[in-house]
Amino acid sequence: MTTPIYYVNDRPHLGHYYTTMAADILARFYRLSGVSVRFATGTDEHGAKVAQAAHEKGESPQVYVDRMSQVFQEMVERAGAQPDDFIRTTQPSHREAAQALWQELEDRGQIYLSQYEGWYSVRDEAFYEETELLHTPEGRVAPTGASVEWVQEACYFFRLSHWQGPLLQHYKENPEWIGPESRYNEVVSFVRGGLRDLAISRSKLSWGIPVPHGSHVMYVWMDALTNYLTVLGYPDLHSQGMQHFWPSCVHLLGKDIVRFHGVYWPAFLMAAGLPLPHRLFAHGWWMSEGHKMSKSLGNVVNPENLIQTYGVDALRYFLFRHVRFGHDGDFCHDLFIRRTYQELADGLGNLAYRVLSFLQSRTQGKIPALSLSSSLGVREKELLAWGPRVLPLVTDCMDRQDLYSYLDLTHQGIVKGNQTMTQLAPWNLAKGDAQALEAMHGGLHGLTALLRDIALLLWPVMPSSCTQLLHQLGISDAPSFASIGSPLHSNPLPVPTPLFRKPEIIS
Ligand code: MSP
């Protein structure tokens, strides 16, 4: 499971938190399913954009990237993410991997030296065709709005044009290779339009990985894409990482960098004789309060403040609950607070508190054992069956990176729990005869099992709140989906405390 590696030219923003959190949620989900996962993220530290940022700060590139990479590592931690690798493109193992991939391509006759003459955007770190540019009163700009400059320099080229046929064939045979479908269509139509050979070195830049036996440095995307192999031990094809994890890899990325991942990357891999990753998934773009985030509009969402005020779990929940992953989203602060607290404090927190505080006062804080003498009631059966029924459905969602439907399914479990608690009305049953008490015990056992299953299913999204909930349910084992649907032990439970605080602004 990978995120793009982040440029260190500026401080991390919501977009960086977003992909990091998504990859972490997916990695945690698969781990709980018993799948061995390697989750990699990191920083993209070469190229003209980073060199310029260092220059503006009056620092040497190396000093600058060392400092900024640290800032991104802190971002990953603040996002609640636990990657297995944090790769930096300035580390020696990456230099070795990028040079080895280059050498492989060169040995296979895929690289030649020529002259590049055309447009380059430093902000996008991309070469553009004249026909792609937009004409504005200020002159030509990239389709992204970034400024472009005319570049004339000696470059090494990769024979991208040779790979048009094989790429189209691959897309045709693997219609699920890129999600969502709109991005798949975008890539296919770009490649159908014809491919020109790609400049993959810069001779007028010094901040980069030197090409083997040459005076140029690698084009930053050629260098950066290789990171996905570096973390697995490439160029050693027999390394444990390459053997075990490549090519069963899912790349998460933003929609702006689909061309690099969906066209250039598979072409490099095919040309080097390597298998292609399992799937790419491109998410959308966050706006804020209806507008593109901009410092001058003052609407830049500051994830650090949100995390500090509301906790990282609330932000992780909202970002994937509010907007379908793959679509563009609008961050509205008011909605963030309402939605999260309706579903977390009033929904999940309330359900847990109602059930656990009732157990505390009426059953000496113990989960009532299921009576083995009588058969299970319809209600208990249904509550115990919820987790096993939903697990394959959420797994299917996660296999398609559909985090939205996954959270919708878990939310339905919370609603079901609250409804059942109201219908069960254990406070009335507690005053009744033996049959009423049996119904009360069975219902409460079922509700506690449902809570446990919801806590496990939501653990990948909200690890700390769900760990706290599991503790309140007397479960301290490492979380695993293997226990979904199983009856609970009747251990004494700690006194429950509210899981989520309701902000004062909500009445
Ligand atoms: N360094 C390259 C990636 C190389 S991967 C081999 C890069 N870095 S980046 O720092 O500019 O962007 C990282 C990610 O942040 C991209 O996936 C991009 O889509 C995402 N986002 C940047 N702004 C964003 C929003 N406003 N909203 C959501 N994601 C956005 O590109």
Coordinates of N, CA and C and ligand atoms in Angstrom, one line a residue, residues 3-9 13-16 18-19 44 49 72 221 224-228 252-257 261 283-287 293, ligand 1:
T3 N 1.5 5.6 -0.7 CA 1.0 7.0 -1.0 C 2.0 7.5 -2.0
P4 N 1.7 8.7 -2.6 CA 2.8 9.3 -3.4 C 3.8 9.8 -2.4
I5 N 5.0 10.0 -2.8 CA 6.0 10.6 -1.9 C 5.9 12.1 -2.1
Y6 N 5.9 12.8 -1.0 CA 5.6 14.2 -1.0 C 6.7 15.1 -1.3
Y7 N 6.5 16.1 -2.2 CA 7.5 17.2 -2.4 C 7.7 17.9 -1.1
V8 N 8.9 18.3 -0.8 CA 9.2 19.0 0.4 C 9.4 20.5 0.2
N9 N 8.8 21.0 -0.9 CA 9.0 22.4 -1.2 C 8.1 23.3 -0.3
H13 N -0.1 19.9 3.8 CA -1.5 20.4 3.8 C -2.5 19.3 3.9
L14 N -3.7 19.7 3.8 CA -4.8 18.7 3.9 C -4.7 17.5 2.9
G15 N -4.2 17.8 1.7 CA -4.1 16.8 0.6 C -3.1 15.7 1.1
H16 N -2.0 16.1 1.7 CA -1.0 15.2 2.2 C -1.6 14.3 3.3
Y18 N -4.6 13.6 3.7 CA -5.7 12.8 3.2 C -5.2 11.5 2.6
T19 N -4.2 11.5 1.7 CA -3.7 10.3 1.1 C -3.1 9.4 2.2
D44 N 9.7 13.2 -1.6 CA 10.3 13.4 -2.9 C 11.2 14.6 -2.8
K49 N 11.9 22.2 -8.4 CA 10.9 22.9 -7.4 C 11.5 22.9 -6.0
F72 N 7.5 16.4 7.4 CA 6.6 15.4 6.8 C 6.5 14.1 7.6
W221 N 10.6 12.8 -11.9 CA 9.5 11.7 -11.9 C 10.1 10.3 -12.1
A224 N 11.5 9.6 -8.8 CA 10.5 9.4 -7.7 C 9.7 8.1 -7.9
L225 N 9.3 7.8 -9.1 CA 8.4 6.6 -9.3 C 9.2 5.3 -8.8
T226 N 10.5 5.4 -8.9 CA 11.3 4.2 -8.5 C 11.1 3.9 -7.0
N227 N 10.7 4.9 -6.3 CA 10.6 4.7 -4.8 C 9.8 3.5 -4.4
Y228 N 8.8 3.2 -5.3 CA 7.9 2.0 -5.0 C 8.6 0.7 -5.0
L252 N -2.0 4.6 -4.1 CA -3.0 5.6 -3.9 C -2.4 6.9 -4.4
L253 N -3.1 7.8 -5.0 CA -2.6 9.1 -5.5 C -3.7 10.0 -5.8
G254 N -3.3 11.3 -5.9 CA -4.3 12.3 -6.3 C -4.6 12.4 -7.8
K255 N -5.7 12.9 -8.1 CA -6.1 12.9 -9.6 C -5.1 13.7 -10.5
D256 N -4.4 14.6 -9.9 CA -3.5 15.4 -10.7 C -2.2 14.7 -11.2
I257 N -2.0 13.5 -10.5 CA -0.7 12.8 -10.9 C -1.0 11.4 -11.5
H261 N 1.5 8.1 -13.0 CA 1.4 6.7 -12.5 C 0.7 5.7 -13.5
H283 N -7.7 9.7 -5.9 CA -8.7 10.4 -5.1 C -8.9 11.8 -5.7
G284 N -9.9 12.5 -5.2 CA -10.2 13.8 -5.7 C -9.5 14.9 -5.0
W285 N -10.0 16.1 -5.2 CA -9.3 17.3 -4.7 C -10.1 17.9 -3.6
W286 N -9.5 18.4 -2.5 CA -10.3 19.1 -1.5 C -10.4 20.6 -1.8
M287 N -11.5 21.1 -1.7 CA -11.7 22.6 -1.7 C -12.1 23.0 -0.2
M293 N -8.7 26.2 -2.1 CA -8.0 26.7 -0.9 C -6.9 27.7 -1.3
Ligands
MSP1 N1 6.1 14.2 -5.5 C1 4.9 14.0 -6.3 C2 4.5 12.6 -6.2 C3 5.5 11.6 -6.6 S1 4.9 9.9 -6.4 C4 6.1 9.0 -7.1 C5 3.8 14.9 -5.8 N2 3.9 15.4 -4.6 S2 2.9 16.5 -3.9 O1 3.4 16.8 -2.6 O2 2.8 17.7 -4.7 O3 1.5 15.9 -3.9 C6 1.2 14.8 -3.1 C7 -0.2 14.4 -3.1 O4 -1.1 15.4 -2.6 C8 -0.8 14.2 -4.6 O5 -1.4 13.0 -4.6 C9 -1.8 15.3 -4.7 O6 -2.9 14.9 -5.5 C10 -2.3 15.6 -3.3 N3 -2.9 16.8 -3.1 C11 -2.4 18.1 -3.2 N4 -3.3 19.0 -3.0 C12 -4.5 18.4 -2.7 C13 -5.8 18.8 -2.3 N5 -6.2 20.1 -2.2 N6 -6.7 17.9 -2.1 C14 -6.4 16.5 -2.1 N7 -5.2 16.1 -2.5 C15 -4.3 17.0 -3.0 O7 2.9 15.2 -6.5

